[in-house]
């Protein structure tokens, strides 16, 4: 029952991509900026979780909440310091700033703690269940379950709360929203906070699931999540979830067929194909609902 | 600020001046050395920088050997004098250090460096200045043999070469574990791992075994589950994973989680405490590595070395670098005695090339035509996160 095993592997990987992709897509939806520093927020989440677990001896959920909170703050800080004053400037200026911030965080982190990797402590007792011949670990179930809960909470925030309504309004038309009395800056801050906290959660999941964390760990997952966001249709929340899961499964299938060296290439081939044939992504349509 | 900078510059200049002066004194006494005082051997080692622990280990081994030899009356009645230079784990610095050793200190031989890259960086200097260069732990084949196949006349090594570990692992799998169907999962980004995988495959197939799966990964990957699933479905009885501990730790952990419980094996690239942290002691049970030596080996030469080392260094247990540094000095001593010269580098290198059945801590060695020692390798087994001596495999 190899394919069930591979599907489980792919969904676990995909749910991490999906959580990161959500942050990309939300930020893009609201200010049309590809926030390349998002991968670094993911890395910081992983390290905060690590220090909370290994240093303070906290459990999985308290560590997860602390990492999400720190990353939310981090996201707002990045937005306040780097992007807010570029709000009126060209999109390319903001994009280049994002790349600069990304490198700045990576190397600042290396400067202060060194580049050596860290091994995540085993915080969830790891049992494996045998389901239809596939080995499914309690860790991957926990990760999958928590990601689904986080995505449901996100949907609730976006569709049922006042701030969610404001986010949708700002993404639709920033000027009109401001005329309606919506505080645009606060709304954008909130978007960064929510997206970054999801990246922080993804960082902790990554650490628990893959054990090894290091200061440059955010680069590749960050870029992959960007591909996932484009695949689903950038700016569209359900698109990011589906895009992440699809990308995870595709990568796993490619490795599973014995082309493991082509795995990363596959992700970027998908990006190129999407941009060529359906630039608006799987969920893209003319009248988009964006956040 | 400006004042401070100038101060530093002045200090620096005076230090350099003093160093030059001292070095000048050094070469004067070397001039006297030729008439028969001491045997000057350089040590061009990584005493600071990224791989400082390797260089320091070698230096400790060298010092222990030199102490012993000098206490026993030295080589041919002459005491050994070690001139230690720090190459800062950097190839350019290694070249500079080699130039300093050969030109200012006039050494007859250089021991160093710990890594293959830093050794290659000084091979040219050694050949041109006709100084013997002996690398304790440079395991890449191109330390002694250039890319174009020509031999570095004056360059030798104490350790075995990378592909040899693949051969040893194959023999161990075929003979000791008695497995027939194996898988190889190699790091595709490193020449080291690819060399090991190729020699493993060749030897194992020659022994009648079958490679049922051959997969690769790239350094810095973190997700190995999908490829491991594929390997698992090929039902290997043993998996050979040449690579470095950062990825291997994750491969072992993820593989065990997926229910791959067959023996796993790697080489000295696994040898790091970080491996145990990443994989966890439990997952590492039933895994093996090849290495240069083990302090747990009951062999008499090794145990006497372990005791002597402990006496000199507060009871600490010597690692492979300590042992290789120690052996390097004895390898030179043996060659100098057979050459009946402690100053003629040409005679010494000819004698080194003819080294035969010399008993050292890391094995009984004979040097082959490529200046590589033929020696045994040690197989270690991980038991609850500890390396335990398993067996010795002859070439």
mmCIF file of C-alpha atoms in Angstrom, chain B residues 12-373:
data_model
loop_
_atom_site.group_PDB
_atom_site.id
_atom_site.type_symbol
_atom_site.label_atom_id
_atom_site.label_comp_id
_atom_site.label_asym_id
_atom_site.label_seq_id
_atom_site.Cartn_x
_atom_site.Cartn_y
_atom_site.Cartn_z
ATOM 1 C CA UNK B 12 50.711 45.105 14.959
ATOM 2 C CA UNK B 13 53.830 46.339 13.229
ATOM 3 C CA UNK B 14 55.977 45.768 16.267
ATOM 4 C CA UNK B 15 54.514 42.289 16.722
ATOM 5 C CA UNK B 16 55.250 41.437 13.119
ATOM 6 C CA UNK B 17 58.736 42.820 13.543
ATOM 7 C CA UNK B 18 59.283 40.705 16.618
ATOM 8 C CA UNK B 19 57.909 37.652 14.863
ATOM 9 C CA UNK B 20 60.246 38.233 11.950
ATOM 10 C CA UNK B 21 63.117 38.616 14.335
ATOM 11 C CA UNK B 22 62.218 35.404 16.124
ATOM 12 C CA UNK B 23 61.765 33.585 12.844
ATOM 13 C CA UNK B 24 65.170 34.847 11.826
ATOM 14 C CA UNK B 25 66.616 33.331 14.965
ATOM 15 C CA UNK B 26 64.783 30.134 14.110
ATOM 16 C CA UNK B 27 66.437 29.752 10.745
ATOM 17 C CA UNK B 28 69.818 30.450 12.238
ATOM 18 C CA UNK B 29 69.461 27.609 14.658
ATOM 19 C CA UNK B 30 68.120 25.452 11.807
ATOM 20 C CA UNK B 31 71.384 26.096 10.038
ATOM 21 C CA UNK B 32 73.035 24.664 13.108
ATOM 22 C CA UNK B 33 70.421 21.886 13.110
ATOM 23 C CA UNK B 34 71.810 20.383 9.967
ATOM 24 C CA UNK B 35 74.996 19.575 11.800
ATOM 25 C CA UNK B 36 72.964 17.318 14.051
ATOM 26 C CA UNK B 37 70.962 18.900 16.899
ATOM 27 C CA UNK B 38 67.300 18.333 16.176
ATOM 28 C CA UNK B 39 64.959 16.994 13.547
ATOM 29 C CA UNK B 40 62.665 19.833 12.577
ATOM 30 C CA UNK B 41 59.151 18.821 11.594
ATOM 31 C CA UNK B 42 56.477 21.354 10.757
ATOM 32 C CA UNK B 43 52.834 20.956 11.795
ATOM 33 C CA UNK B 44 50.491 22.910 9.547
ATOM 34 C CA UNK B 45 47.205 22.469 11.360
ATOM 35 C CA UNK B 46 43.696 23.882 11.807
ATOM 36 C CA UNK B 47 44.175 25.276 15.298
ATOM 37 C CA UNK B 48 41.390 27.833 14.913
ATOM 38 C CA UNK B 49 38.401 28.282 12.598
ATOM 39 C CA UNK B 50 35.657 25.947 11.445
ATOM 40 C CA UNK B 51 37.397 22.610 11.950
ATOM 41 C CA UNK B 52 39.668 23.592 14.840
ATOM 42 C CA UNK B 53 38.687 20.468 16.756
ATOM 43 C CA UNK B 54 40.297 18.311 14.046
ATOM 44 C CA UNK B 55 43.573 20.249 14.092
ATOM 45 C CA UNK B 56 43.777 20.394 17.865
ATOM 46 C CA UNK B 57 43.175 16.641 18.078
ATOM 47 C CA UNK B 58 45.998 15.984 15.664
ATOM 48 C CA UNK B 59 48.314 18.367 17.543
ATOM 49 C CA UNK B 60 47.685 16.508 20.810
ATOM 50 C CA UNK B 61 48.518 13.212 19.141
ATOM 51 C CA UNK B 62 51.694 14.655 17.637
ATOM 52 C CA UNK B 63 52.856 16.040 20.983
ATOM 53 C CA UNK B 64 52.336 12.729 22.734
ATOM 54 C CA UNK B 65 54.362 10.894 20.086
ATOM 55 C CA UNK B 66 57.162 13.481 20.114
ATOM 56 C CA UNK B 67 57.422 13.333 23.917
ATOM 57 C CA UNK B 68 57.744 9.555 23.773
ATOM 58 C CA UNK B 69 60.316 9.520 20.998
ATOM 59 C CA UNK B 70 62.452 12.227 22.584
ATOM 60 C CA UNK B 71 62.390 10.415 25.911
ATOM 61 C CA UNK B 72 63.650 7.297 24.132
ATOM 62 C CA UNK B 73 66.597 9.181 22.643
ATOM 63 C CA UNK B 74 64.944 10.647 19.544
ATOM 64 C CA UNK B 75 65.569 9.552 15.981
ATOM 65 C CA UNK B 76 69.165 8.567 15.370
ATOM 66 C CA UNK B 77 70.130 10.373 18.558
ATOM 67 C CA UNK B 78 68.457 13.622 17.518
ATOM 68 C CA UNK B 79 65.461 15.086 19.277
ATOM 69 C CA UNK B 80 62.374 16.006 17.281
ATOM 70 C CA UNK B 81 61.375 19.659 17.282
ATOM 71 C CA UNK B 82 57.835 20.459 16.179
ATOM 72 C CA UNK B 83 57.136 23.854 14.611
ATOM 73 C CA UNK B 84 53.372 24.380 14.911
ATOM 74 C CA UNK B 85 51.569 26.808 12.605
ATOM 75 C CA UNK B 86 47.871 27.639 12.647
ATOM 76 C CA UNK B 87 46.297 27.699 9.180
ATOM 77 C CA UNK B 88 42.946 28.991 10.554
ATOM 78 C CA UNK B 89 41.043 26.229 8.694
ATOM 79 C CA UNK B 90 41.610 28.175 5.487
ATOM 80 C CA UNK B 91 43.224 26.916 2.286
ATOM 81 C CA UNK B 92 45.048 30.177 1.483
ATOM 82 C CA UNK B 93 46.419 30.337 5.020
ATOM 83 C CA UNK B 94 47.520 26.715 4.706
ATOM 84 C CA UNK B 95 49.585 27.628 1.653
ATOM 85 C CA UNK B 96 51.130 30.586 3.471
ATOM 86 C CA UNK B 97 51.917 28.452 6.482
ATOM 87 C CA UNK B 98 53.590 25.862 4.269
ATOM 88 C CA UNK B 99 55.734 28.562 2.632
ATOM 89 C CA UNK B 100 56.730 29.862 6.065
ATOM 90 C CA UNK B 101 57.609 26.377 7.279
ATOM 91 C CA UNK B 102 59.685 25.475 4.239
ATOM 92 C CA UNK B 103 61.424 28.831 3.760
ATOM 93 C CA UNK B 104 61.855 30.301 7.222
ATOM 94 C CA UNK B 105 61.907 27.268 9.441
ATOM 95 C CA UNK B 106 63.602 24.965 6.978
ATOM 96 C CA UNK B 107 61.718 21.893 8.118
ATOM 97 C CA UNK B 108 62.421 18.532 6.539
ATOM 98 C CA UNK B 109 58.812 17.378 6.711
ATOM 99 C CA UNK B 110 55.364 18.884 7.355
ATOM 100 C CA UNK B 111 52.538 17.082 9.076
ATOM 101 C CA UNK B 112 49.208 18.487 7.925
ATOM 102 C CA UNK B 113 46.584 19.388 7.353
ATOM 103 C CA UNK B 114 43.483 17.811 8.813
ATOM 104 C CA UNK B 115 41.236 18.388 5.795
ATOM 105 C CA UNK B 116 41.887 17.311 2.240
ATOM 106 C CA UNK B 117 41.352 20.814 0.859
ATOM 107 C CA UNK B 118 43.957 22.408 3.107
ATOM 108 C CA UNK B 119 46.416 19.641 2.311
ATOM 109 C CA UNK B 120 45.942 20.007 -1.430
ATOM 110 C CA UNK B 121 46.546 23.752 -0.990
ATOM 111 C CA UNK B 122 50.118 23.104 0.159
ATOM 112 C CA UNK B 123 50.980 20.126 -2.054
ATOM 113 C CA UNK B 124 52.558 22.383 -4.677
ATOM 114 C CA UNK B 125 54.726 24.126 -2.076
ATOM 115 C CA UNK B 126 55.890 20.782 -0.737
ATOM 116 C CA UNK B 127 56.763 19.457 -4.188
ATOM 117 C CA UNK B 128 58.610 22.613 -5.228
ATOM 118 C CA UNK B 129 60.592 22.980 -2.043
ATOM 119 C CA UNK B 130 61.195 19.220 -1.837
ATOM 120 C CA UNK B 131 59.715 18.877 1.618
ATOM 121 C CA UNK B 132 57.844 15.773 2.687
ATOM 122 C CA UNK B 133 54.141 16.481 3.343
ATOM 123 C CA UNK B 134 52.224 13.929 5.386
ATOM 124 C CA UNK B 135 48.487 14.486 5.871
ATOM 125 C CA UNK B 136 47.125 12.738 8.956
ATOM 126 C CA UNK B 137 43.483 12.756 7.926
ATOM 127 C CA UNK B 138 43.061 14.054 4.368
ATOM 128 C CA UNK B 139 40.992 11.240 2.914
ATOM 129 C CA UNK B 140 40.193 12.548 -0.564
ATOM 130 C CA UNK B 141 41.997 10.566 -3.293
ATOM 131 C CA UNK B 142 43.319 13.762 -4.918
ATOM 132 C CA UNK B 143 45.549 14.635 -1.980
ATOM 133 C CA UNK B 144 48.299 12.378 -3.293
ATOM 134 C CA UNK B 145 47.196 11.989 -6.903
ATOM 135 C CA UNK B 146 46.380 15.067 -8.987
ATOM 136 C CA UNK B 147 43.270 15.362 -11.129
ATOM 137 C CA UNK B 148 45.315 14.518 -14.231
ATOM 138 C CA UNK B 149 46.493 11.265 -12.641
ATOM 139 C CA UNK B 150 50.038 12.386 -11.860
ATOM 140 C CA UNK B 151 51.474 11.578 -8.459
ATOM 141 C CA UNK B 152 52.432 14.268 -5.931
ATOM 142 C CA UNK B 153 55.955 13.027 -5.297
ATOM 143 C CA UNK B 154 56.419 14.409 -1.817
ATOM 144 C CA UNK B 155 52.865 14.033 -0.523
ATOM 145 C CA UNK B 156 51.736 11.119 1.642
ATOM 146 C CA UNK B 157 48.939 10.397 4.088
ATOM 147 C CA UNK B 158 48.366 8.393 7.249
ATOM 148 C CA UNK B 159 44.652 7.742 6.792
ATOM 149 C CA UNK B 160 42.935 5.493 4.286
ATOM 150 C CA UNK B 161 41.105 7.076 1.346
ATOM 151 C CA UNK B 162 37.361 7.653 1.006
ATOM 152 C CA UNK B 163 36.433 4.924 -1.487
ATOM 153 C CA UNK B 164 38.113 2.379 0.751
ATOM 154 C CA UNK B 165 35.400 2.842 3.355
ATOM 155 C CA UNK B 166 32.827 1.824 0.752
ATOM 156 C CA UNK B 167 34.780 -1.365 0.111
ATOM 157 C CA UNK B 168 34.957 -2.103 3.826
ATOM 158 C CA UNK B 169 31.228 -1.495 4.282
ATOM 159 C CA UNK B 170 30.447 -3.841 1.370
ATOM 160 C CA UNK B 171 32.635 -6.583 2.784
ATOM 161 C CA UNK B 172 31.115 -6.121 6.205
ATOM 162 C CA UNK B 173 27.570 -6.341 4.820
ATOM 163 C CA UNK B 174 28.316 -9.380 2.675
ATOM 164 C CA UNK B 175 30.450 -11.359 5.112
ATOM 165 C CA UNK B 176 29.574 -10.326 8.646
ATOM 166 C CA UNK B 177 25.887 -9.527 8.227
ATOM 167 C CA UNK B 178 25.369 -11.996 5.395
ATOM 168 C CA UNK B 179 22.872 -9.857 3.500
ATOM 169 C CA UNK B 180 22.155 -10.309 -0.214
ATOM 170 C CA UNK B 181 19.767 -7.519 -1.234
ATOM 171 C CA UNK B 182 20.799 -4.028 -0.306
ATOM 172 C CA UNK B 183 19.836 -0.457 -1.098
ATOM 173 C CA UNK B 184 22.101 2.571 -1.470
ATOM 174 C CA UNK B 185 20.899 6.043 -0.503
ATOM 175 C CA UNK B 186 23.661 8.547 -1.229
ATOM 176 C CA UNK B 187 24.211 12.294 -1.011
ATOM 177 C CA UNK B 188 24.344 13.391 -4.626
ATOM 178 C CA UNK B 189 25.945 16.746 -3.767
ATOM 179 C CA UNK B 190 29.204 15.388 -2.353
ATOM 180 C CA UNK B 191 32.088 13.657 -4.105
ATOM 181 C CA UNK B 192 32.822 11.913 -0.847
ATOM 182 C CA UNK B 193 29.434 10.186 -0.746
ATOM 183 C CA UNK B 194 29.379 9.396 -4.457
ATOM 184 C CA UNK B 195 32.860 7.845 -4.230
ATOM 185 C CA UNK B 196 31.789 5.695 -1.310
ATOM 186 C CA UNK B 197 28.587 4.622 -3.029
ATOM 187 C CA UNK B 198 30.444 3.625 -6.197
ATOM 188 C CA UNK B 199 33.067 1.561 -4.399
ATOM 189 C CA UNK B 200 30.413 -0.054 -2.199
ATOM 190 C CA UNK B 201 28.387 -1.061 -5.229
ATOM 191 C CA UNK B 202 31.369 -2.468 -7.091
ATOM 192 C CA UNK B 203 32.609 -4.529 -4.163
ATOM 193 C CA UNK B 204 29.182 -5.736 -3.113
ATOM 194 C CA UNK B 205 28.192 -6.853 -6.584
ATOM 195 C CA UNK B 206 31.540 -8.596 -6.997
ATOM 196 C CA UNK B 207 30.773 -10.488 -3.801
ATOM 197 C CA UNK B 208 27.556 -11.768 -5.395
ATOM 198 C CA UNK B 209 25.152 -9.337 -3.765
ATOM 199 C CA UNK B 210 22.354 -7.444 -5.438
ATOM 200 C CA UNK B 211 21.593 -3.717 -5.294
ATOM 201 C CA UNK B 212 17.790 -3.575 -5.219
ATOM 202 C CA UNK B 213 17.447 0.190 -4.987
ATOM 203 C CA UNK B 214 19.748 3.100 -5.643
ATOM 204 C CA UNK B 215 18.459 6.501 -4.610
ATOM 205 C CA UNK B 216 20.014 9.855 -3.940
ATOM 206 C CA UNK B 217 19.309 13.001 -2.012
ATOM 207 C CA UNK B 218 20.899 16.441 -1.978
ATOM 208 C CA UNK B 219 22.585 17.981 1.050
ATOM 209 C CA UNK B 220 20.226 20.311 2.982
ATOM 210 C CA UNK B 221 17.123 18.259 2.124
ATOM 211 C CA UNK B 222 14.849 17.662 5.080
ATOM 212 C CA UNK B 223 12.102 15.449 3.731
ATOM 213 C CA UNK B 224 13.277 11.947 2.939
ATOM 214 C CA UNK B 225 10.032 10.091 3.623
ATOM 215 C CA UNK B 226 8.877 9.680 0.053
ATOM 216 C CA UNK B 227 12.162 8.248 -1.156
ATOM 217 C CA UNK B 228 12.396 6.056 1.928
ATOM 218 C CA UNK B 229 8.931 4.712 1.178
ATOM 219 C CA UNK B 230 10.210 3.780 -2.252
ATOM 220 C CA UNK B 231 13.298 2.122 -0.809
ATOM 221 C CA UNK B 232 11.178 0.247 1.708
ATOM 222 C CA UNK B 233 8.993 -1.221 -1.008
ATOM 223 C CA UNK B 234 12.101 -2.720 -2.654
ATOM 224 C CA UNK B 235 12.551 -4.790 0.543
ATOM 225 C CA UNK B 236 16.294 -4.377 1.098
ATOM 226 C CA UNK B 237 17.944 -6.320 3.925
ATOM 227 C CA UNK B 238 20.468 -3.543 4.479
ATOM 228 C CA UNK B 239 20.818 0.123 3.453
ATOM 229 C CA UNK B 240 24.115 1.868 2.827
ATOM 230 C CA UNK B 241 23.870 5.637 3.442
ATOM 231 C CA UNK B 242 27.128 7.460 2.754
ATOM 232 C CA UNK B 243 26.756 11.117 3.691
ATOM 233 C CA UNK B 244 27.185 13.610 6.477
ATOM 234 C CA UNK B 245 25.500 13.534 9.871
ATOM 235 C CA UNK B 246 23.154 16.492 9.252
ATOM 236 C CA UNK B 247 21.085 14.644 6.666
ATOM 237 C CA UNK B 248 21.852 11.125 7.817
ATOM 238 C CA UNK B 249 20.403 11.904 11.252
ATOM 239 C CA UNK B 250 17.081 12.791 9.626
ATOM 240 C CA UNK B 251 17.168 9.846 7.225
ATOM 241 C CA UNK B 252 17.700 7.403 10.064
ATOM 242 C CA UNK B 253 14.946 8.968 12.165
ATOM 243 C CA UNK B 254 12.398 9.171 9.360
ATOM 244 C CA UNK B 255 13.270 5.697 8.106
ATOM 245 C CA UNK B 256 12.813 4.102 11.523
ATOM 246 C CA UNK B 257 9.475 5.915 11.946
ATOM 247 C CA UNK B 258 8.298 4.374 8.716
ATOM 248 C CA UNK B 259 9.166 0.933 9.941
ATOM 249 C CA UNK B 260 12.467 0.388 8.152
ATOM 250 C CA UNK B 261 14.194 -1.725 10.767
ATOM 251 C CA UNK B 262 16.987 -3.300 8.710
ATOM 252 C CA UNK B 263 20.645 -2.513 9.501
ATOM 253 C CA UNK B 264 21.834 0.859 8.183
ATOM 254 C CA UNK B 265 25.442 1.711 7.546
ATOM 255 C CA UNK B 266 27.574 4.747 6.794
ATOM 256 C CA UNK B 267 31.111 5.994 7.114
ATOM 257 C CA UNK B 268 33.111 8.551 9.094
ATOM 258 C CA UNK B 269 30.805 11.344 7.848
ATOM 259 C CA UNK B 270 28.299 10.076 10.451
ATOM 260 C CA UNK B 271 30.758 10.519 13.285
ATOM 261 C CA UNK B 272 29.391 13.459 15.269
ATOM 262 C CA UNK B 273 27.481 13.865 18.529
ATOM 263 C CA UNK B 274 24.902 15.822 16.487
ATOM 264 C CA UNK B 275 23.918 12.596 14.724
ATOM 265 C CA UNK B 276 22.690 11.135 17.994
ATOM 266 C CA UNK B 277 20.751 14.331 18.782
ATOM 267 C CA UNK B 278 19.064 14.378 15.380
ATOM 268 C CA UNK B 279 18.235 10.710 15.031
ATOM 269 C CA UNK B 280 17.765 9.768 18.669
ATOM 270 C CA UNK B 281 19.586 6.881 20.351
ATOM 271 C CA UNK B 282 16.770 4.403 19.757
ATOM 272 C CA UNK B 283 16.638 4.915 16.010
ATOM 273 C CA UNK B 284 20.397 4.484 15.781
ATOM 274 C CA UNK B 285 20.341 0.960 17.164
ATOM 275 C CA UNK B 286 21.321 -1.536 14.511
ATOM 276 C CA UNK B 287 23.368 0.995 12.560
ATOM 277 C CA UNK B 288 27.070 0.756 11.770
ATOM 278 C CA UNK B 289 29.824 3.070 10.625
ATOM 279 C CA UNK B 290 33.349 2.567 9.368
ATOM 280 C CA UNK B 291 36.015 4.674 10.995
ATOM 281 C CA UNK B 292 39.776 4.994 11.313
ATOM 282 C CA UNK B 293 40.024 3.545 14.768
ATOM 283 C CA UNK B 294 38.106 2.952 17.986
ATOM 284 C CA UNK B 295 39.378 3.502 21.514
ATOM 285 C CA UNK B 296 37.244 0.511 22.489
ATOM 286 C CA UNK B 297 39.257 -1.832 20.272
ATOM 287 C CA UNK B 298 40.821 -4.530 22.505
ATOM 288 C CA UNK B 299 43.988 -4.569 20.363
ATOM 289 C CA UNK B 300 47.133 -4.194 22.499
ATOM 290 C CA UNK B 301 48.750 -1.344 20.554
ATOM 291 C CA UNK B 302 45.515 0.627 20.784
ATOM 292 C CA UNK B 303 44.965 0.003 24.457
ATOM 293 C CA UNK B 304 48.510 1.042 25.340
ATOM 294 C CA UNK B 305 47.999 4.214 23.286
ATOM 295 C CA UNK B 306 44.726 4.915 25.059
ATOM 296 C CA UNK B 307 46.435 4.556 28.444
ATOM 297 C CA UNK B 308 49.362 6.786 27.512
ATOM 298 C CA UNK B 309 47.055 9.378 26.053
ATOM 299 C CA UNK B 310 44.913 9.396 29.183
ATOM 300 C CA UNK B 311 47.999 9.905 31.358
ATOM 301 C CA UNK B 312 49.096 12.946 29.376
ATOM 302 C CA UNK B 313 45.665 14.524 28.863
ATOM 303 C CA UNK B 314 43.815 14.117 32.164
ATOM 304 C CA UNK B 315 42.218 10.800 31.418
ATOM 305 C CA UNK B 316 40.450 11.839 28.230
ATOM 306 C CA UNK B 317 39.842 9.184 25.628
ATOM 307 C CA UNK B 318 41.626 9.705 22.296
ATOM 308 C CA UNK B 319 39.567 10.076 19.137
ATOM 309 C CA UNK B 320 40.524 9.233 15.563
ATOM 310 C CA UNK B 321 42.317 12.554 15.023
ATOM 311 C CA UNK B 322 44.473 12.064 18.120
ATOM 312 C CA UNK B 323 45.400 8.602 16.877
ATOM 313 C CA UNK B 324 46.159 9.767 13.329
ATOM 314 C CA UNK B 325 48.356 12.648 14.562
ATOM 315 C CA UNK B 326 50.252 10.217 16.784
ATOM 316 C CA UNK B 327 50.681 7.738 13.954
ATOM 317 C CA UNK B 328 51.913 10.395 11.544
ATOM 318 C CA UNK B 329 54.951 11.080 13.723
ATOM 319 C CA UNK B 330 55.758 7.379 13.981
ATOM 320 C CA UNK B 331 55.339 6.934 10.251
ATOM 321 C CA UNK B 332 57.927 9.670 9.659
ATOM 322 C CA UNK B 333 60.220 8.210 12.301
ATOM 323 C CA UNK B 334 60.075 4.805 10.654
ATOM 324 C CA UNK B 335 60.887 6.303 7.246
ATOM 325 C CA UNK B 336 63.771 8.393 8.594
ATOM 326 C CA UNK B 337 65.296 5.366 10.281
ATOM 327 C CA UNK B 338 65.084 3.278 7.128
ATOM 328 C CA UNK B 339 66.416 6.161 5.026
ATOM 329 C CA UNK B 340 69.220 6.584 7.560
ATOM 330 C CA UNK B 341 68.758 10.295 7.245
ATOM 331 C CA UNK B 342 66.893 12.961 9.147
ATOM 332 C CA UNK B 343 67.654 15.808 6.783
ATOM 333 C CA UNK B 344 67.490 14.501 3.212
ATOM 334 C CA UNK B 345 63.849 14.862 2.220
ATOM 335 C CA UNK B 346 64.345 12.891 -1.003
ATOM 336 C CA UNK B 347 65.633 9.840 0.818
ATOM 337 C CA UNK B 348 62.862 10.151 3.399
ATOM 338 C CA UNK B 349 60.108 10.298 0.790
ATOM 339 C CA UNK B 350 61.560 7.251 -0.984
ATOM 340 C CA UNK B 351 61.562 5.418 2.322
ATOM 341 C CA UNK B 352 57.978 6.545 3.072
ATOM 342 C CA UNK B 353 56.853 5.173 -0.272
ATOM 343 C CA UNK B 354 58.360 1.819 0.684
ATOM 344 C CA UNK B 355 56.710 1.654 4.119
ATOM 345 C CA UNK B 356 55.699 -1.947 4.714
ATOM 346 C CA UNK B 357 53.856 -3.726 7.530
ATOM 347 C CA UNK B 358 54.397 -0.899 9.988
ATOM 348 C CA UNK B 359 52.339 -1.416 13.136
ATOM 349 C CA UNK B 360 50.593 1.781 14.161
ATOM 350 C CA UNK B 361 47.626 2.601 16.375
ATOM 351 C CA UNK B 362 45.245 2.956 13.440
ATOM 352 C CA UNK B 363 46.343 -0.310 11.863
ATOM 353 C CA UNK B 364 49.206 -2.149 10.218
ATOM 354 C CA UNK B 365 50.087 -0.134 7.168
ATOM 355 C CA UNK B 366 51.891 -0.551 3.880
ATOM 356 C CA UNK B 367 52.046 2.342 1.429
ATOM 357 C CA UNK B 368 50.875 1.607 -2.131
ATOM 358 C CA UNK B 369 52.074 3.135 -5.408
ATOM 359 C CA UNK B 370 49.649 6.071 -5.042
ATOM 360 C CA UNK B 371 51.129 6.946 -1.628
ATOM 361 C CA UNK B 372 47.989 5.693 0.102
ATOM 362 C CA UNK B 373 48.360 3.420 3.111
#
